[in-house]
Amino acid sequence: MYGMVNDGIRRFVVETHGEPAWDEIRAAAGVDDRAFDTMSVVPDSVTYDLVAAICEKFDITAQDALNAFGAYWPEFASRTAWGRLLDFNGNGFRGCLESLDEMHDRISATMPHLQPPSFEVEPLSDTSFHVYYMSHRQGLTPMVAGLLHGLAKRFGEEIRVTHLPEHASEDGEVFTVEIITKRVETDVAA
């Protein structure tokens, strides 16, 4: 993974629990640096070690830690150089999901070692759809559930996410997303 992911974890911990908590977590994970170079490739094991240290420090499950971080990720990413891509990535929540792979392709131009997940959207109705998540990395499915909530929030929508492990395959995981509250566009007269 790129250091951007671990920098996101660092910022999440610092914003929610402070610098001393981050220092404890990075020490427990065997991470010497206080921050990460966002454009450097970092072994995936560092990320998994950070998650394990967070779980131990706060006595939570990896599922809960990854879900919370996933919900935080769109907010974090919007404050980075890539935030403008999120702003122009599709029309609304569903449109953004439908174009995530294209966004990752554009980012790959400057991050040649990027190995992002892939997402496909299959409409079920006007307010529900399946999201297919494919990745060579294991164990990050809870992060995706959080990410879906974080993206919906970014677009002013409230959703219900149901993971369908019975539909998982070696190719990936499946979620059903139901839009509960959709952002209403309003015209403002001058």
PDB file of N, CA and C in Angstrom, residues 64-169:
ATOM      1  N   ASP A  64     -14.516  -3.639  13.825  1.00  0.00           N
ATOM      2  CA  ASP A  64     -14.925  -2.307  14.283  1.00  0.00           C
ATOM      3  C   ASP A  64     -13.898  -1.243  13.907  1.00  0.00           C
ATOM      4  N   ALA A  65     -12.618  -1.564  14.040  1.00  0.00           N
ATOM      5  CA  ALA A  65     -11.563  -0.600  13.705  1.00  0.00           C
ATOM      6  C   ALA A  65     -11.589  -0.277  12.213  1.00  0.00           C
ATOM      7  N   LEU A  66     -11.681  -1.300  11.379  1.00  0.00           N
ATOM      8  CA  LEU A  66     -11.679  -1.086   9.933  1.00  0.00           C
ATOM      9  C   LEU A  66     -12.935  -0.371   9.462  1.00  0.00           C
ATOM     10  N   ASN A  67     -14.069  -0.690  10.068  1.00  0.00           N
ATOM     11  CA  ASN A  67     -15.323  -0.031   9.713  1.00  0.00           C
ATOM     12  C   ASN A  67     -15.240   1.467  10.024  1.00  0.00           C
ATOM     13  N   ALA A  68     -14.729   1.806  11.200  1.00  0.00           N
ATOM     14  CA  ALA A  68     -14.598   3.216  11.585  1.00  0.00           C
ATOM     15  C   ALA A  68     -13.622   3.942  10.667  1.00  0.00           C
ATOM     16  N   PHE A  69     -12.507   3.298  10.346  1.00  0.00           N
ATOM     17  CA  PHE A  69     -11.542   3.928   9.459  1.00  0.00           C
ATOM     18  C   PHE A  69     -12.112   4.088   8.058  1.00  0.00           C
ATOM     19  N   GLY A  70     -12.845   3.095   7.581  1.00  0.00           N
ATOM     20  CA  GLY A  70     -13.474   3.201   6.258  1.00  0.00           C
ATOM     21  C   GLY A  70     -14.438   4.371   6.181  1.00  0.00           C
ATOM     22  N   ALA A  71     -15.220   4.576   7.246  1.00  0.00           N
ATOM     23  CA  ALA A  71     -16.158   5.705   7.269  1.00  0.00           C
ATOM     24  C   ALA A  71     -15.408   7.037   7.263  1.00  0.00           C
ATOM     25  N   TYR A  72     -14.228   7.052   7.868  1.00  0.00           N
ATOM     26  CA  TYR A  72     -13.404   8.257   7.932  1.00  0.00           C
ATOM     27  C   TYR A  72     -12.676   8.530   6.613  1.00  0.00           C
ATOM     28  N   TRP A  73     -12.358   7.494   5.848  1.00  0.00           N
ATOM     29  CA  TRP A  73     -11.501   7.622   4.664  1.00  0.00           C
ATOM     30  C   TRP A  73     -11.955   8.701   3.669  1.00  0.00           C
ATOM     31  N   PRO A  74     -13.239   8.786   3.265  1.00  0.00           N
ATOM     32  CA  PRO A  74     -13.615   9.828   2.301  1.00  0.00           C
ATOM     33  C   PRO A  74     -13.337  11.243   2.819  1.00  0.00           C
ATOM     34  N   GLU A  75     -13.569  11.467   4.109  1.00  0.00           N
ATOM     35  CA  GLU A  75     -13.275  12.781   4.697  1.00  0.00           C
ATOM     36  C   GLU A  75     -11.773  13.056   4.631  1.00  0.00           C
ATOM     37  N   PHE A  76     -10.975  12.072   5.010  1.00  0.00           N
ATOM     38  CA  PHE A  76      -9.523  12.221   4.954  1.00  0.00           C
ATOM     39  C   PHE A  76      -9.063  12.463   3.522  1.00  0.00           C
ATOM     40  N   ALA A  77      -9.513  11.614   2.608  1.00  0.00           N
ATOM     41  CA  ALA A  77      -9.073  11.726   1.213  1.00  0.00           C
ATOM     42  C   ALA A  77      -9.467  13.071   0.613  1.00  0.00           C
ATOM     43  N   SER A  78     -10.593  13.619   1.043  1.00  0.00           N
ATOM     44  CA  SER A  78     -11.030  14.902   0.489  1.00  0.00           C
ATOM     45  C   SER A  78     -10.089  16.036   0.879  1.00  0.00           C
ATOM     46  N   ARG A  79      -9.299  15.843   1.943  1.00  0.00           N
ATOM     47  CA  ARG A  79      -8.354  16.874   2.387  1.00  0.00           C
ATOM     48  C   ARG A  79      -6.964  16.692   1.769  1.00  0.00           C
ATOM     49  N   THR A  80      -6.819  15.705   0.906  1.00  0.00           N
ATOM     50  CA  THR A  80      -5.530  15.456   0.267  1.00  0.00           C
ATOM     51  C   THR A  80      -5.550  16.027  -1.149  1.00  0.00           C
ATOM     52  N   ALA A  81      -4.436  15.862  -1.830  1.00  0.00           N
ATOM     53  CA  ALA A  81      -4.357  16.314  -3.221  1.00  0.00           C
ATOM     54  C   ALA A  81      -5.372  15.598  -4.108  1.00  0.00           C
ATOM     55  N   TRP A  82      -5.842  14.428  -3.668  1.00  0.00           N
ATOM     56  CA  TRP A  82      -6.790  13.647  -4.476  1.00  0.00           C
ATOM     57  C   TRP A  82      -8.242  14.043  -4.220  1.00  0.00           C
ATOM     58  N   GLY A  83      -8.462  14.949  -3.292  1.00  0.00           N
ATOM     59  CA  GLY A  83      -9.827  15.339  -2.934  1.00  0.00           C
ATOM     60  C   GLY A  83     -10.628  15.881  -4.095  1.00  0.00           C
ATOM     61  N   ARG A  84      -9.977  16.616  -4.978  1.00  0.00           N
ATOM     62  CA  ARG A  84     -10.693  17.176  -6.128  1.00  0.00           C
ATOM     63  C   ARG A  84     -11.217  16.074  -7.034  1.00  0.00           C
ATOM     64  N   LEU A  85     -10.503  14.944  -7.093  1.00  0.00           N
ATOM     65  CA  LEU A  85     -11.009  13.827  -7.903  1.00  0.00           C
ATOM     66  C   LEU A  85     -12.315  13.297  -7.325  1.00  0.00           C
ATOM     67  N   LEU A  86     -12.409  13.252  -5.998  1.00  0.00           N
ATOM     68  CA  LEU A  86     -13.660  12.809  -5.374  1.00  0.00           C
ATOM     69  C   LEU A  86     -14.796  13.769  -5.708  1.00  0.00           C
ATOM     70  N   ASP A  87     -14.480  15.069  -5.716  1.00  0.00           N
ATOM     71  CA  ASP A  87     -15.511  16.067  -6.008  1.00  0.00           C
ATOM     72  C   ASP A  87     -16.085  15.909  -7.406  1.00  0.00           C
ATOM     73  N   PHE A  88     -15.256  15.464  -8.336  1.00  0.00           N
ATOM     74  CA  PHE A  88     -15.698  15.358  -9.723  1.00  0.00           C
ATOM     75  C   PHE A  88     -15.901  13.914 -10.156  1.00  0.00           C
ATOM     76  N   ASN A  89     -16.015  13.022  -9.201  1.00  0.00           N
ATOM     77  CA  ASN A  89     -16.107  11.597  -9.491  1.00  0.00           C
ATOM     78  C   ASN A  89     -17.568  11.154  -9.464  1.00  0.00           C
ATOM     79  N   GLY A  90     -18.243  11.340 -10.557  1.00  0.00           N
ATOM     80  CA  GLY A  90     -19.627  10.885 -10.649  1.00  0.00           C
ATOM     81  C   GLY A  90     -20.599  11.908 -10.108  1.00  0.00           C
ATOM     82  N   ASN A  91     -21.861  11.627 -10.286  1.00  0.00           N
ATOM     83  CA  ASN A  91     -22.931  12.504  -9.847  1.00  0.00           C
ATOM     84  C   ASN A  91     -23.602  11.872  -8.632  1.00  0.00           C
ATOM     85  N   GLY A  92     -23.331  12.375  -7.442  1.00  0.00           N
ATOM     86  CA  GLY A  92     -23.917  11.843  -6.228  1.00  0.00           C
ATOM     87  C   GLY A  92     -23.222  10.579  -5.755  1.00  0.00           C
ATOM     88  N   PHE A  93     -23.769   9.992  -4.726  1.00  0.00           N
ATOM     89  CA  PHE A  93     -23.175   8.820  -4.083  1.00  0.00           C
ATOM     90  C   PHE A  93     -23.036   7.644  -5.045  1.00  0.00           C
ATOM     91  N   ARG A  94     -24.142   7.264  -5.663  1.00  0.00           N
ATOM     92  CA  ARG A  94     -24.097   6.104  -6.566  1.00  0.00           C
ATOM     93  C   ARG A  94     -23.186   6.362  -7.766  1.00  0.00           C
ATOM     94  N   GLY A  95     -23.251   7.549  -8.326  1.00  0.00           N
ATOM     95  CA  GLY A  95     -22.378   7.903  -9.443  1.00  0.00           C
ATOM     96  C   GLY A  95     -20.916   7.851  -9.055  1.00  0.00           C
ATOM     97  N   CYS A  96     -20.620   8.274  -7.834  1.00  0.00           N
ATOM     98  CA  CYS A  96     -19.243   8.200  -7.351  1.00  0.00           C
ATOM     99  C   CYS A  96     -18.787   6.746  -7.266  1.00  0.00           C
ATOM    100  N   LEU A  97     -19.622   5.882  -6.715  1.00  0.00           N
ATOM    101  CA  LEU A  97     -19.276   4.460  -6.639  1.00  0.00           C
ATOM    102  C   LEU A  97     -19.044   3.865  -8.027  1.00  0.00           C
ATOM    103  N   GLU A  98     -19.909   4.237  -8.960  1.00  0.00           N
ATOM    104  CA  GLU A  98     -19.804   3.690 -10.315  1.00  0.00           C
ATOM    105  C   GLU A  98     -18.521   4.121 -11.021  1.00  0.00           C
ATOM    106  N   SER A  99     -17.909   5.201 -10.556  1.00  0.00           N
ATOM    107  CA  SER A  99     -16.703   5.678 -11.238  1.00  0.00           C
ATOM    108  C   SER A  99     -15.440   5.570 -10.373  1.00  0.00           C
ATOM    109  N   LEU A 100     -15.490   4.811  -9.270  1.00  0.00           N
ATOM    110  CA  LEU A 100     -14.299   4.654  -8.429  1.00  0.00           C
ATOM    111  C   LEU A 100     -13.141   4.014  -9.183  1.00  0.00           C
ATOM    112  N   ASP A 101     -13.431   3.020 -10.003  1.00  0.00           N
ATOM    113  CA  ASP A 101     -12.344   2.368 -10.747  1.00  0.00           C
ATOM    114  C   ASP A 101     -11.667   3.358 -11.705  1.00  0.00           C
ATOM    115  N   GLU A 102     -12.465   4.217 -12.337  1.00  0.00           N
ATOM    116  CA  GLU A 102     -11.888   5.241 -13.223  1.00  0.00           C
ATOM    117  C   GLU A 102     -11.015   6.205 -12.424  1.00  0.00           C
ATOM    118  N   MET A 103     -11.463   6.588 -11.233  1.00  0.00           N
ATOM    119  CA  MET A 103     -10.674   7.473 -10.390  1.00  0.00           C
ATOM    120  C   MET A 103      -9.345   6.808 -10.021  1.00  0.00           C
ATOM    121  N   HIS A 104      -9.407   5.530  -9.650  1.00  0.00           N
ATOM    122  CA  HIS A 104      -8.176   4.802  -9.324  1.00  0.00           C
ATOM    123  C   HIS A 104      -7.244   4.742 -10.531  1.00  0.00           C
ATOM    124  N   ASP A 105      -7.803   4.591 -11.721  1.00  0.00           N
ATOM    125  CA  ASP A 105      -6.979   4.584 -12.935  1.00  0.00           C
ATOM    126  C   ASP A 105      -6.254   5.912 -13.102  1.00  0.00           C
ATOM    127  N   ARG A 106      -6.946   7.025 -12.852  1.00  0.00           N
ATOM    128  CA  ARG A 106      -6.310   8.343 -12.971  1.00  0.00           C
ATOM    129  C   ARG A 106      -5.208   8.502 -11.917  1.00  0.00           C
ATOM    130  N   ILE A 107      -5.452   8.047 -10.710  1.00  0.00           N
ATOM    131  CA  ILE A 107      -4.450   8.151  -9.644  1.00  0.00           C
ATOM    132  C   ILE A 107      -3.231   7.300  -9.970  1.00  0.00           C
ATOM    133  N   SER A 108      -3.438   6.171 -10.635  1.00  0.00           N
ATOM    134  CA  SER A 108      -2.333   5.274 -10.989  1.00  0.00           C
ATOM    135  C   SER A 108      -1.280   5.949 -11.861  1.00  0.00           C
ATOM    136  N   ALA A 109      -1.654   7.018 -12.544  1.00  0.00           N
ATOM    137  CA  ALA A 109      -0.686   7.735 -13.368  1.00  0.00           C
ATOM    138  C   ALA A 109       0.445   8.312 -12.527  1.00  0.00           C
ATOM    139  N   THR A 110       0.143   8.684 -11.281  1.00  0.00           N
ATOM    140  CA  THR A 110       1.179   9.230 -10.399  1.00  0.00           C
ATOM    141  C   THR A 110       1.599   8.250  -9.309  1.00  0.00           C
ATOM    142  N   MET A 111       0.858   7.186  -9.155  1.00  0.00           N
ATOM    143  CA  MET A 111       1.185   6.147  -8.171  1.00  0.00           C
ATOM    144  C   MET A 111       1.283   4.816  -8.912  1.00  0.00           C
ATOM    145  N   PRO A 112       2.385   4.582  -9.615  1.00  0.00           N
ATOM    146  CA  PRO A 112       2.469   3.428 -10.517  1.00  0.00           C
ATOM    147  C   PRO A 112       2.387   2.064  -9.823  1.00  0.00           C
ATOM    148  N   HIS A 113       2.624   2.000  -8.537  1.00  0.00           N
ATOM    149  CA  HIS A 113       2.555   0.718  -7.829  1.00  0.00           C
ATOM    150  C   HIS A 113       1.208   0.509  -7.138  1.00  0.00           C
ATOM    151  N   LEU A 114       0.275   1.390  -7.412  1.00  0.00           N
ATOM    152  CA  LEU A 114      -1.042   1.311  -6.800  1.00  0.00           C
ATOM    153  C   LEU A 114      -1.725   0.004  -7.196  1.00  0.00           C
ATOM    154  N   GLN A 115      -2.254  -0.697  -6.210  1.00  0.00           N
ATOM    155  CA  GLN A 115      -3.031  -1.916  -6.445  1.00  0.00           C
ATOM    156  C   GLN A 115      -4.383  -1.740  -5.753  1.00  0.00           C
ATOM    157  N   PRO A 116      -5.229  -0.868  -6.306  1.00  0.00           N
ATOM    158  CA  PRO A 116      -6.482  -0.548  -5.645  1.00  0.00           C
ATOM    159  C   PRO A 116      -7.503  -1.679  -5.777  1.00  0.00           C
ATOM    160  N   PRO A 117      -8.489  -1.636  -4.915  1.00  0.00           N
ATOM    161  CA  PRO A 117      -9.598  -2.573  -5.098  1.00  0.00           C
ATOM    162  C   PRO A 117     -10.413  -2.146  -6.314  1.00  0.00           C
ATOM    163  N   SER A 118     -11.322  -2.995  -6.702  1.00  0.00           N
ATOM    164  CA  SER A 118     -12.220  -2.689  -7.808  1.00  0.00           C
ATOM    165  C   SER A 118     -13.658  -2.770  -7.294  1.00  0.00           C
ATOM    166  N   PHE A 119     -14.495  -1.900  -7.831  1.00  0.00           N
ATOM    167  CA  PHE A 119     -15.897  -1.846  -7.417  1.00  0.00           C
ATOM    168  C   PHE A 119     -16.796  -1.885  -8.644  1.00  0.00           C
ATOM    169  N   GLU A 120     -17.857  -2.668  -8.549  1.00  0.00           N
ATOM    170  CA  GLU A 120     -18.885  -2.676  -9.593  1.00  0.00           C
ATOM    171  C   GLU A 120     -20.227  -2.468  -8.926  1.00  0.00           C
ATOM    172  N   VAL A 121     -21.106  -1.748  -9.590  1.00  0.00           N
ATOM    173  CA  VAL A 121     -22.439  -1.460  -9.064  1.00  0.00           C
ATOM    174  C   VAL A 121     -23.470  -2.109  -9.969  1.00  0.00           C
ATOM    175  N   GLU A 122     -24.394  -2.843  -9.356  1.00  0.00           N
ATOM    176  CA  GLU A 122     -25.491  -3.475 -10.097  1.00  0.00           C
ATOM    177  C   GLU A 122     -26.810  -2.933  -9.548  1.00  0.00           C
ATOM    178  N   PRO A 123     -27.535  -2.140 -10.344  1.00  0.00           N
ATOM    179  CA  PRO A 123     -28.803  -1.581  -9.876  1.00  0.00           C
ATOM    180  C   PRO A 123     -29.821  -2.683  -9.566  1.00  0.00           C
ATOM    181  N   LEU A 124     -30.559  -2.487  -8.476  1.00  0.00           N
ATOM    182  CA  LEU A 124     -31.665  -3.378  -8.122  1.00  0.00           C
ATOM    183  C   LEU A 124     -32.990  -2.636  -8.233  1.00  0.00           C
ATOM    184  N   SER A 125     -32.977  -1.355  -7.841  1.00  0.00           N
ATOM    185  CA  SER A 125     -34.159  -0.493  -7.928  1.00  0.00           C
ATOM    186  C   SER A 125     -33.657   0.946  -7.933  1.00  0.00           C
ATOM    187  N   ASP A 126     -34.578   1.895  -7.850  1.00  0.00           N
ATOM    188  CA  ASP A 126     -34.168   3.306  -7.804  1.00  0.00           C
ATOM    189  C   ASP A 126     -33.398   3.624  -6.518  1.00  0.00           C
ATOM    190  N   THR A 127     -33.640   2.845  -5.477  1.00  0.00           N
ATOM    191  CA  THR A 127     -33.027   3.167  -4.185  1.00  0.00           C
ATOM    192  C   THR A 127     -32.139   2.055  -3.629  1.00  0.00           C
ATOM    193  N   SER A 128     -31.851   1.047  -4.422  1.00  0.00           N
ATOM    194  CA  SER A 128     -30.977  -0.015  -3.925  1.00  0.00           C
ATOM    195  C   SER A 128     -30.132  -0.596  -5.052  1.00  0.00           C
ATOM    196  N   PHE A 129     -28.991  -1.141  -4.657  1.00  0.00           N
ATOM    197  CA  PHE A 129     -28.079  -1.733  -5.625  1.00  0.00           C
ATOM    198  C   PHE A 129     -27.098  -2.642  -4.905  1.00  0.00           C
ATOM    199  N   HIS A 130     -26.492  -3.513  -5.676  1.00  0.00           N
ATOM    200  CA  HIS A 130     -25.404  -4.347  -5.164  1.00  0.00           C
ATOM    201  C   HIS A 130     -24.081  -3.644  -5.471  1.00  0.00           C
ATOM    202  N   VAL A 131     -23.150  -3.771  -4.542  1.00  0.00           N
ATOM    203  CA  VAL A 131     -21.777  -3.316  -4.770  1.00  0.00           C
ATOM    204  C   VAL A 131     -20.903  -4.557  -4.689  1.00  0.00           C
ATOM    205  N   TYR A 132     -20.141  -4.802  -5.753  1.00  0.00           N
ATOM    206  CA  TYR A 132     -19.194  -5.905  -5.793  1.00  0.00           C
ATOM    207  C   TYR A 132     -17.812  -5.326  -5.524  1.00  0.00           C
ATOM    208  N   TYR A 133     -17.161  -5.858  -4.512  1.00  0.00           N
ATOM    209  CA  TYR A 133     -15.839  -5.382  -4.089  1.00  0.00           C
ATOM    210  C   TYR A 133     -14.832  -6.494  -4.342  1.00  0.00           C
ATOM    211  N   MET A 134     -13.804  -6.166  -5.133  1.00  0.00           N
ATOM    212  CA  MET A 134     -12.768  -7.147  -5.448  1.00  0.00           C
ATOM    213  C   MET A 134     -11.404  -6.572  -5.063  1.00  0.00           C
ATOM    214  N   SER A 135     -10.611  -7.391  -4.351  1.00  0.00           N
ATOM    215  CA  SER A 135      -9.284  -6.963  -3.945  1.00  0.00           C
ATOM    216  C   SER A 135      -8.417  -8.184  -3.709  1.00  0.00           C
ATOM    217  N   HIS A 136      -7.127  -8.041  -3.960  1.00  0.00           N
ATOM    218  CA  HIS A 136      -6.212  -9.139  -3.651  1.00  0.00           C
ATOM    219  C   HIS A 136      -5.844  -9.136  -2.165  1.00  0.00           C
ATOM    220  N   ARG A 137      -6.198  -8.065  -1.444  1.00  0.00           N
ATOM    221  CA  ARG A 137      -5.906  -7.979  -0.013  1.00  0.00           C
ATOM    222  C   ARG A 137      -7.033  -8.631   0.778  1.00  0.00           C
ATOM    223  N   GLN A 138      -6.655  -9.411   1.761  1.00  0.00           N
ATOM    224  CA  GLN A 138      -7.630 -10.124   2.579  1.00  0.00           C
ATOM    225  C   GLN A 138      -7.995  -9.301   3.820  1.00  0.00           C
ATOM    226  N   GLY A 139      -9.217  -9.477   4.295  1.00  0.00           N
ATOM    227  CA  GLY A 139      -9.616  -8.950   5.594  1.00  0.00           C
ATOM    228  C   GLY A 139     -10.068  -7.511   5.633  1.00  0.00           C
ATOM    229  N   LEU A 140     -10.224  -6.843   4.495  1.00  0.00           N
ATOM    230  CA  LEU A 140     -10.582  -5.429   4.507  1.00  0.00           C
ATOM    231  C   LEU A 140     -12.064  -5.169   4.213  1.00  0.00           C
ATOM    232  N   THR A 141     -12.850  -6.219   4.163  1.00  0.00           N
ATOM    233  CA  THR A 141     -14.278  -6.065   3.879  1.00  0.00           C
ATOM    234  C   THR A 141     -14.974  -5.110   4.852  1.00  0.00           C
ATOM    235  N   PRO A 142     -14.675  -5.151   6.172  1.00  0.00           N
ATOM    236  CA  PRO A 142     -15.333  -4.189   7.068  1.00  0.00           C
ATOM    237  C   PRO A 142     -14.994  -2.734   6.735  1.00  0.00           C
ATOM    238  N   MET A 143     -13.799  -2.513   6.210  1.00  0.00           N
ATOM    239  CA  MET A 143     -13.429  -1.152   5.812  1.00  0.00           C
ATOM    240  C   MET A 143     -14.322  -0.671   4.677  1.00  0.00           C
ATOM    241  N   VAL A 144     -14.667  -1.568   3.763  1.00  0.00           N
ATOM    242  CA  VAL A 144     -15.519  -1.212   2.630  1.00  0.00           C
ATOM    243  C   VAL A 144     -16.917  -0.822   3.119  1.00  0.00           C
ATOM    244  N   ALA A 145     -17.448  -1.557   4.088  1.00  0.00           N
ATOM    245  CA  ALA A 145     -18.764  -1.203   4.634  1.00  0.00           C
ATOM    246  C   ALA A 145     -18.727   0.215   5.209  1.00  0.00           C
ATOM    247  N   GLY A 146     -17.670   0.527   5.956  1.00  0.00           N
ATOM    248  CA  GLY A 146     -17.522   1.881   6.491  1.00  0.00           C
ATOM    249  C   GLY A 146     -17.341   2.908   5.391  1.00  0.00           C
ATOM    250  N   LEU A 147     -16.556   2.563   4.377  1.00  0.00           N
ATOM    251  CA  LEU A 147     -16.315   3.454   3.254  1.00  0.00           C
ATOM    252  C   LEU A 147     -17.626   3.821   2.557  1.00  0.00           C
ATOM    253  N   LEU A 148     -18.496   2.840   2.380  1.00  0.00           N
ATOM    254  CA  LEU A 148     -19.785   3.110   1.745  1.00  0.00           C
ATOM    255  C   LEU A 148     -20.576   4.137   2.551  1.00  0.00           C
ATOM    256  N   HIS A 149     -20.584   3.987   3.876  1.00  0.00           N
ATOM    257  CA  HIS A 149     -21.280   4.955   4.736  1.00  0.00           C
ATOM    258  C   HIS A 149     -20.622   6.329   4.645  1.00  0.00           C
ATOM    259  N   GLY A 150     -19.283   6.362   4.654  1.00  0.00           N
ATOM    260  CA  GLY A 150     -18.574   7.636   4.562  1.00  0.00           C
ATOM    261  C   GLY A 150     -18.817   8.356   3.254  1.00  0.00           C
ATOM    262  N   LEU A 151     -18.836   7.616   2.152  1.00  0.00           N
ATOM    263  CA  LEU A 151     -19.123   8.231   0.850  1.00  0.00           C
ATOM    264  C   LEU A 151     -20.557   8.753   0.796  1.00  0.00           C
ATOM    265  N   ALA A 152     -21.491   7.973   1.312  1.00  0.00           N
ATOM    266  CA  ALA A 152     -22.889   8.418   1.319  1.00  0.00           C
ATOM    267  C   ALA A 152     -23.021   9.710   2.116  1.00  0.00           C
ATOM    268  N   LYS A 153     -22.380   9.761   3.263  1.00  0.00           N
ATOM    269  CA  LYS A 153     -22.426  10.969   4.102  1.00  0.00           C
ATOM    270  C   LYS A 153     -21.851  12.158   3.352  1.00  0.00           C
ATOM    271  N   ARG A 154     -20.764  11.945   2.631  1.00  0.00           N
ATOM    272  CA  ARG A 154     -20.128  13.015   1.855  1.00  0.00           C
ATOM    273  C   ARG A 154     -21.108  13.617   0.846  1.00  0.00           C
ATOM    274  N   PHE A 155     -21.995  12.791   0.333  1.00  0.00           N
ATOM    275  CA  PHE A 155     -22.976  13.259  -0.649  1.00  0.00           C
ATOM    276  C   PHE A 155     -24.336  13.557  -0.013  1.00  0.00           C
ATOM    277  N   GLY A 156     -24.383  13.627   1.310  1.00  0.00           N
ATOM    278  CA  GLY A 156     -25.610  14.000   2.004  1.00  0.00           C
ATOM    279  C   GLY A 156     -26.681  12.932   1.997  1.00  0.00           C
ATOM    280  N   GLU A 157     -26.273  11.675   1.901  1.00  0.00           N
ATOM    281  CA  GLU A 157     -27.244  10.588   1.870  1.00  0.00           C
ATOM    282  C   GLU A 157     -27.037   9.648   3.050  1.00  0.00           C
ATOM    283  N   GLU A 158     -28.101   9.027   3.464  1.00  0.00           N
ATOM    284  CA  GLU A 158     -28.045   8.017   4.518  1.00  0.00           C
ATOM    285  C   GLU A 158     -28.377   6.672   3.881  1.00  0.00           C
ATOM    286  N   ILE A 159     -27.596   5.658   4.242  1.00  0.00           N
ATOM    287  CA  ILE A 159     -27.778   4.351   3.611  1.00  0.00           C
ATOM    288  C   ILE A 159     -27.811   3.241   4.654  1.00  0.00           C
ATOM    289  N   ARG A 160     -28.272   2.090   4.200  1.00  0.00           N
ATOM    290  CA  ARG A 160     -28.180   0.846   4.961  1.00  0.00           C
ATOM    291  C   ARG A 160     -27.324  -0.094   4.112  1.00  0.00           C
ATOM    292  N   VAL A 161     -26.310  -0.673   4.741  1.00  0.00           N
ATOM    293  CA  VAL A 161     -25.395  -1.570   4.040  1.00  0.00           C
ATOM    294  C   VAL A 161     -25.537  -2.960   4.631  1.00  0.00           C
ATOM    295  N   THR A 162     -25.718  -3.949   3.784  1.00  0.00           N
ATOM    296  CA  THR A 162     -25.788  -5.338   4.217  1.00  0.00           C
ATOM    297  C   THR A 162     -24.730  -6.127   3.464  1.00  0.00           C
ATOM    298  N   HIS A 163     -23.796  -6.693   4.215  1.00  0.00           N
ATOM    299  CA  HIS A 163     -22.781  -7.559   3.607  1.00  0.00           C
ATOM    300  C   HIS A 163     -23.431  -8.910   3.349  1.00  0.00           C
ATOM    301  N   LEU A 164     -23.195  -9.468   2.180  1.00  0.00           N
ATOM    302  CA  LEU A 164     -23.788 -10.749   1.803  1.00  0.00           C
ATOM    303  C   LEU A 164     -22.685 -11.801   1.676  1.00  0.00           C
ATOM    304  N   PRO A 165     -22.151 -12.283   2.810  1.00  0.00           N
ATOM    305  CA  PRO A 165     -21.037 -13.235   2.728  1.00  0.00           C
ATOM    306  C   PRO A 165     -21.398 -14.523   1.994  1.00  0.00           C
ATOM    307  N   GLU A 166     -22.675 -14.861   1.963  1.00  0.00           N
ATOM    308  CA  GLU A 166     -23.091 -16.077   1.259  1.00  0.00           C
ATOM    309  C   GLU A 166     -22.929 -15.937  -0.250  1.00  0.00           C
ATOM    310  N   HIS A 167     -22.774 -14.708  -0.737  1.00  0.00           N
ATOM    311  CA  HIS A 167     -22.565 -14.468  -2.167  1.00  0.00           C
ATOM    312  C   HIS A 167     -21.100 -14.193  -2.514  1.00  0.00           C
ATOM    313  N   ALA A 168     -20.240 -14.247  -1.506  1.00  0.00           N
ATOM    314  CA  ALA A 168     -18.813 -14.003  -1.750  1.00  0.00           C
ATOM    315  C   ALA A 168     -18.241 -15.121  -2.609  1.00  0.00           C
ATOM    316  N   SER A 169     -17.234 -14.756  -3.358  1.00  0.00           N
ATOM    317  CA  SER A 169     -16.530 -15.736  -4.178  1.00  0.00           C
ATOM    318  C   SER A 169     -15.044 -15.428  -4.088  1.00  0.00           C
TER     319      SER A 169
END
